[in-house]
mmCIF file of C-alpha atoms in Angstrom:
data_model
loop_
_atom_site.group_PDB
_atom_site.id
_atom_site.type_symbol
_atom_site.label_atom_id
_atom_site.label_comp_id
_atom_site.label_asym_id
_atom_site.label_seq_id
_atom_site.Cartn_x
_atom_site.Cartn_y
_atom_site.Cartn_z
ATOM 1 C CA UNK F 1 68.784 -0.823 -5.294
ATOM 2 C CA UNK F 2 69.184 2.387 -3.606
ATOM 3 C CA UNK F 3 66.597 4.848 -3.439
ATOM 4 C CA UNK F 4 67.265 8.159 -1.696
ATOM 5 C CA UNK F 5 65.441 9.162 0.619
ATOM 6 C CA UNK F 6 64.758 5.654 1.326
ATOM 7 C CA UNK F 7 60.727 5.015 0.183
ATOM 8 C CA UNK F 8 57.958 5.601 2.843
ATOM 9 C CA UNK F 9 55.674 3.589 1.222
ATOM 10 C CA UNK F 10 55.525 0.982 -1.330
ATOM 11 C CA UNK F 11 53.397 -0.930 -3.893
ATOM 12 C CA UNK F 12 54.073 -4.435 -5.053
ATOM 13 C CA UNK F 13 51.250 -5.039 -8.021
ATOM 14 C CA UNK F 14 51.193 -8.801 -9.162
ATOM 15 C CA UNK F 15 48.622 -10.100 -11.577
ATOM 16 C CA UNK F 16 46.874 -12.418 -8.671
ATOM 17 C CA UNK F 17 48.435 -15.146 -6.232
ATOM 18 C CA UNK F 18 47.219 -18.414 -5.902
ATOM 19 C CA UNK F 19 48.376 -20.351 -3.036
ATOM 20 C CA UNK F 20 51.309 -21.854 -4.785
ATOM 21 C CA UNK F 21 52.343 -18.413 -6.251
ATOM 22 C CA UNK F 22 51.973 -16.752 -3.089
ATOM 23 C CA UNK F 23 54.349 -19.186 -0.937
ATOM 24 C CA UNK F 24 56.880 -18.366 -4.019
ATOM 25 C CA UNK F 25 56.951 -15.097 -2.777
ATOM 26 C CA UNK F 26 57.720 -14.707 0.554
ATOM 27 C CA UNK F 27 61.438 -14.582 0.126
ATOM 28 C CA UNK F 28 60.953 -11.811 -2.386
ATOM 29 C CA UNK F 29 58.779 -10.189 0.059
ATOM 30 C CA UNK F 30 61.179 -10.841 3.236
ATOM 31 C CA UNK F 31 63.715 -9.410 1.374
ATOM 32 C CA UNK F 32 61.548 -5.964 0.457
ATOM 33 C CA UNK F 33 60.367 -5.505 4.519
ATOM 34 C CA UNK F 34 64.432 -6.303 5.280
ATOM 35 C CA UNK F 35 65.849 -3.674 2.830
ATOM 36 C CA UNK F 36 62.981 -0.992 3.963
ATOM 37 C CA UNK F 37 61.547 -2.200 7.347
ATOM 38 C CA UNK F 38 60.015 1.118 8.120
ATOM 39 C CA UNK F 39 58.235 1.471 4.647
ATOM 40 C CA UNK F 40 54.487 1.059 4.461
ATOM 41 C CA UNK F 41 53.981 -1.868 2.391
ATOM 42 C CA UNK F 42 51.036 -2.520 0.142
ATOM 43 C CA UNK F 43 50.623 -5.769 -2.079
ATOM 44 C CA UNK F 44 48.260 -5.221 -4.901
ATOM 45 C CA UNK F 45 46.506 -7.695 -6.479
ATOM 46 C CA UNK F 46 45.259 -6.204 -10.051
ATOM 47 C CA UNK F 47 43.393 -8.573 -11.699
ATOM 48 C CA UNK F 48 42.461 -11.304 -9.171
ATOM 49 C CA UNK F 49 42.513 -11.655 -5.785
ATOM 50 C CA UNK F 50 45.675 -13.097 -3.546
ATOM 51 C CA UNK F 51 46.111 -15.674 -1.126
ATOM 52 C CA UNK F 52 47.969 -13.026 1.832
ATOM 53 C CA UNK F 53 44.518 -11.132 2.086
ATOM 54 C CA UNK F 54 42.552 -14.432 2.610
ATOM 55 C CA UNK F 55 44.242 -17.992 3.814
ATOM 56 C CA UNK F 56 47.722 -16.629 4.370
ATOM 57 C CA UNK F 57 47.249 -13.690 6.128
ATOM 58 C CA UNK F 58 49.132 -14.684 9.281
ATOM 59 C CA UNK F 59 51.953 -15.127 7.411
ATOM 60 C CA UNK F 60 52.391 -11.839 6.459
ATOM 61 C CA UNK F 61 51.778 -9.907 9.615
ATOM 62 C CA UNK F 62 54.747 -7.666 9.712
ATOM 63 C CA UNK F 63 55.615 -7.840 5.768
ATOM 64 C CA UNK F 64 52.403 -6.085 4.107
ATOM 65 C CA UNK F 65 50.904 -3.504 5.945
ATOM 66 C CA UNK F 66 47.578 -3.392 3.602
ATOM 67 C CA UNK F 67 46.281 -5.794 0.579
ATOM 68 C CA UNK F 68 44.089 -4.194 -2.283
ATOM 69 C CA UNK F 69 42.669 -7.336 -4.536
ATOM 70 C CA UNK F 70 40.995 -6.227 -7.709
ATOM 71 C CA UNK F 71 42.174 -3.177 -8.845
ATOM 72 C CA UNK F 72 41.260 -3.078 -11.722
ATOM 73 C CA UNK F 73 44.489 -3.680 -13.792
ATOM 74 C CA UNK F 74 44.100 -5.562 -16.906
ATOM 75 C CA UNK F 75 40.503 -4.584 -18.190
ATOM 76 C CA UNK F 76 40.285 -0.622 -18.218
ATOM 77 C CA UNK F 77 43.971 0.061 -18.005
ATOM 78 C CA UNK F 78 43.858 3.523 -19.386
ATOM 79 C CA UNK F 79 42.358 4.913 -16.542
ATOM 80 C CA UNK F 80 43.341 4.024 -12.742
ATOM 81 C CA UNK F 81 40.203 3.038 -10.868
ATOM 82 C CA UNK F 82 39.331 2.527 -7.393
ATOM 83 C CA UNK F 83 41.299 2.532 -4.557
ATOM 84 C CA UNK F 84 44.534 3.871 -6.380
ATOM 85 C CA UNK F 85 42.861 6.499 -8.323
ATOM 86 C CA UNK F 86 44.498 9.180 -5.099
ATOM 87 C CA UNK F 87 47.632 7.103 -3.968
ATOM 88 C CA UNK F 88 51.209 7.814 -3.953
ATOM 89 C CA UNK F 89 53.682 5.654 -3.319
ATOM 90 C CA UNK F 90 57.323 6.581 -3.609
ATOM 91 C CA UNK F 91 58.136 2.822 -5.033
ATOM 92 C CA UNK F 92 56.189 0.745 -7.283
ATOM 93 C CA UNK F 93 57.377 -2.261 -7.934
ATOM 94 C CA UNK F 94 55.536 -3.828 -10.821
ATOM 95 C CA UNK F 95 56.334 -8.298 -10.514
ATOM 96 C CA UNK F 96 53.855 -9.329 -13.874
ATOM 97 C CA UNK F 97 54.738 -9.431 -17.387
ATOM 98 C CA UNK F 98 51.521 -7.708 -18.657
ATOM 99 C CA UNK F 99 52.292 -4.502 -21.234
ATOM 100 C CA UNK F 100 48.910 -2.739 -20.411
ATOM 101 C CA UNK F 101 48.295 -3.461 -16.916
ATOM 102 C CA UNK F 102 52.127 -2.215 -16.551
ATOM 103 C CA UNK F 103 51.301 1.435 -18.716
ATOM 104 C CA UNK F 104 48.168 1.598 -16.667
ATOM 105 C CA UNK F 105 49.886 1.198 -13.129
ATOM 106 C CA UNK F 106 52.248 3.772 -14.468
ATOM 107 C CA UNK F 107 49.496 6.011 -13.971
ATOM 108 C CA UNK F 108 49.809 5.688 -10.790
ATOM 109 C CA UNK F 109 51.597 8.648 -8.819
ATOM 110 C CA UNK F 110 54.984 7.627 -7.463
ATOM 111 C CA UNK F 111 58.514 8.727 -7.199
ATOM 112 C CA UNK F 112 60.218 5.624 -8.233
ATOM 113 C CA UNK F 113 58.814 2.453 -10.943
ATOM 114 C CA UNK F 114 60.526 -0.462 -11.455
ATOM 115 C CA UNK F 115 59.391 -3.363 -13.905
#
């Protein structure tokens, strides 16, 4: 994919990561830091929490730069919560399956969404 200007900062929302789901991945997020290694990269959790804020952490020095877990996705999806109620990020890339949590992370301000 080529986005132009290339994104400054991006948002990867998953429905939650257990430690299984979280190993899968790591190529997936590897291959996001490679294609934009100066982007700001943050790995949002919305329902439940993930494994690379808590046990694998070190494993993702370098790949996310923050990790929001909760936010909120899935129960009040109408109206964007918390810590993304004032963020912008030029790419949102939206991994789950999930019709509402999708519409409601829509709500979030950004330049390019992908899901």
């Amino acid at each position: 994919m080529t986005i132009v200007p290339p994104p400054k900062t991006i948002a990867i929302h998953v429905h939650g990561d257990l430690l299984g789901d979280a190993l899968m991945k790591l190529p997936f997020l590897r291959a996001v830091r490679g294609a934009w290694p100066n982007a700001r990269i943050t790995w949002i959790a919305g329902k439940d929490r993930t494994y690379f804020a808590l046990d694998l952490a070190p494993l993702v020095t370098g790949l996310i730069d923050e990790t929001i877990q909760q936010a909120g996705f899935g129960k009040s999806w109408w109206k964007i919560r918390g810590p993304l109620a004032d963020r912008h990020f030029d790419l949102i890339i939206d991994t789950q399956r999930g019709v509402f949590p999708s519409i409601g992370l829509r709500r979030v301000r950004q330049r390019v969404f992908v899901s």
